CSV table of C-alpha atoms in Angstrom, one decimal:
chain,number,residue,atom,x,y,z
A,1,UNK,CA,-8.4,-34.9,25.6
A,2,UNK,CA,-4.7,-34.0,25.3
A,3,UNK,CA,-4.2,-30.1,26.0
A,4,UNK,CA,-2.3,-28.0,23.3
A,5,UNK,CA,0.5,-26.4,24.8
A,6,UNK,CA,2.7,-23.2,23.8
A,7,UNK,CA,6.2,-22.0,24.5
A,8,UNK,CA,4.7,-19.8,27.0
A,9,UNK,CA,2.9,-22.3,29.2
A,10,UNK,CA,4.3,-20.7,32.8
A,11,UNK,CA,2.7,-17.5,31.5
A,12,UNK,CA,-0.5,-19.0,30.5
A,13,UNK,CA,-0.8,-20.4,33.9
A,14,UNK,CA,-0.2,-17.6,35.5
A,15,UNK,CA,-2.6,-16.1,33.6
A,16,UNK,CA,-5.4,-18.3,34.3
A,17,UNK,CA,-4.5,-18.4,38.2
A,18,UNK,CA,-4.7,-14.4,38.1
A,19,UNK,CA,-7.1,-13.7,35.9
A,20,UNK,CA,-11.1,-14.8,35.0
A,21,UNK,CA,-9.5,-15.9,31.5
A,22,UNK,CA,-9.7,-19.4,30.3
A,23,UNK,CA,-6.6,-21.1,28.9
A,24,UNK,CA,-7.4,-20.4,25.4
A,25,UNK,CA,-8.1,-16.5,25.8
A,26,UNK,CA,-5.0,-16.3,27.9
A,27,UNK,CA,-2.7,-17.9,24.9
A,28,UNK,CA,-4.4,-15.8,23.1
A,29,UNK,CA,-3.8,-12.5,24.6
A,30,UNK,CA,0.2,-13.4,25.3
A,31,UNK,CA,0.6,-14.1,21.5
A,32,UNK,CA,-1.1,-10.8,20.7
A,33,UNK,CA,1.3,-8.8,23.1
A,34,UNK,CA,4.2,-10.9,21.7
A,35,UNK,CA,3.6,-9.4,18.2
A,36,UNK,CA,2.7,-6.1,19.1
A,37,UNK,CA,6.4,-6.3,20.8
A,38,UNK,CA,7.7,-8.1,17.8
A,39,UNK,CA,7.2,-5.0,15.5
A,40,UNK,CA,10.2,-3.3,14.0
A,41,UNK,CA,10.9,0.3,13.9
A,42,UNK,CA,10.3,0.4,10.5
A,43,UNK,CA,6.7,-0.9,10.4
A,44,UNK,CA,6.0,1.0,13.6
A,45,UNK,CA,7.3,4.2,11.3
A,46,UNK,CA,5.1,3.2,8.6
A,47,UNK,CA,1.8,2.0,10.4
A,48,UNK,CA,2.1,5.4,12.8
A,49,UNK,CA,2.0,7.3,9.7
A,50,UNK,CA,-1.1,5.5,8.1
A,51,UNK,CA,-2.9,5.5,11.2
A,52,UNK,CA,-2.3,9.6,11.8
A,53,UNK,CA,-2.6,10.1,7.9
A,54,UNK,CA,-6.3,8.5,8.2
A,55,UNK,CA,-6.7,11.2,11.2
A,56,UNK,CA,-5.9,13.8,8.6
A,57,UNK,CA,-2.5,15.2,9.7
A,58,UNK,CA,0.0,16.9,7.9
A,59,UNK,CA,3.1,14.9,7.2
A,60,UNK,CA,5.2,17.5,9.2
A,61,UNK,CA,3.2,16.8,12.4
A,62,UNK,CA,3.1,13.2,11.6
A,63,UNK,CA,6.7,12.3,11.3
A,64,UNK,CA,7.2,14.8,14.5
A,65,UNK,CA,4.8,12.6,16.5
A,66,UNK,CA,6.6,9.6,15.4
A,67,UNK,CA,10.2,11.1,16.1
A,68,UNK,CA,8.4,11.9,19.6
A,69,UNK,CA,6.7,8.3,20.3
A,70,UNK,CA,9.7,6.1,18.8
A,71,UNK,CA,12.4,5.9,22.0
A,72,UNK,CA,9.2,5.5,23.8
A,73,UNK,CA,8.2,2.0,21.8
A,74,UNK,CA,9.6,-1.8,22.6
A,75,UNK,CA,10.4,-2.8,18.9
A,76,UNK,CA,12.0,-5.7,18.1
A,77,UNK,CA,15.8,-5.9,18.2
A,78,UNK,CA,17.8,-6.5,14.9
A,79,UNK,CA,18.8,-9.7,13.4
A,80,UNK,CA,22.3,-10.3,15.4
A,81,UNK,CA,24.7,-13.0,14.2
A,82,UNK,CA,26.4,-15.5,16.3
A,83,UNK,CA,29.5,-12.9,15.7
A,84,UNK,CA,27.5,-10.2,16.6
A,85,UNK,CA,26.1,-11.7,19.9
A,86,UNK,CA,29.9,-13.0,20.4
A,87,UNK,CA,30.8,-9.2,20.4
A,88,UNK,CA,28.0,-8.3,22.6
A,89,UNK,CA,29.5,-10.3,25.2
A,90,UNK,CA,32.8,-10.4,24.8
A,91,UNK,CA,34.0,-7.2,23.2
């Protein structure tokens, strides 16, 4: 049987070699880290605030704790253009 394989296939093998996780649970995890990294501010902003609003805070203390947790978070970088990248590294 041919094995499926992901974009991420040095990670999954390192994963399997370190880990009791079989190659299918270890895709698995990676691709759940990779979105949890792949969320924007803006929907970190907005799931933060239903998740604290469901804990029954105020939204003065909510948006505080956000403002507080935010440079804290990896969240996914803009959109950049091939300009914009062209500036990045060039000036």
């Amino acid at each position: 049987m041919l094995e499926r394989r992901t974009p991420h296939d040095d990670l999954v093998d390192h994963l399997v070699r370190s880990t009791p996780l079989a190659r299918g649970e270890a895709a698995r995890v990676i691709m759940d880290v990779l979105a949890y990294f792949d969320e924007t501010a803006e929907e970190f902003v907005r799931r933060r605030h239903r998740e604290l609003r469901s804990q029954g805070l105020v939204n003065a203390t909510i948006f505080q704790r956000i403002a507080d947790e935010l440079p804290h978070r990896a969240v996914a970088p803009p959109e950049l253009s091939l300009r914009q990248l062209r500036r990045i590294v060039y000036g």
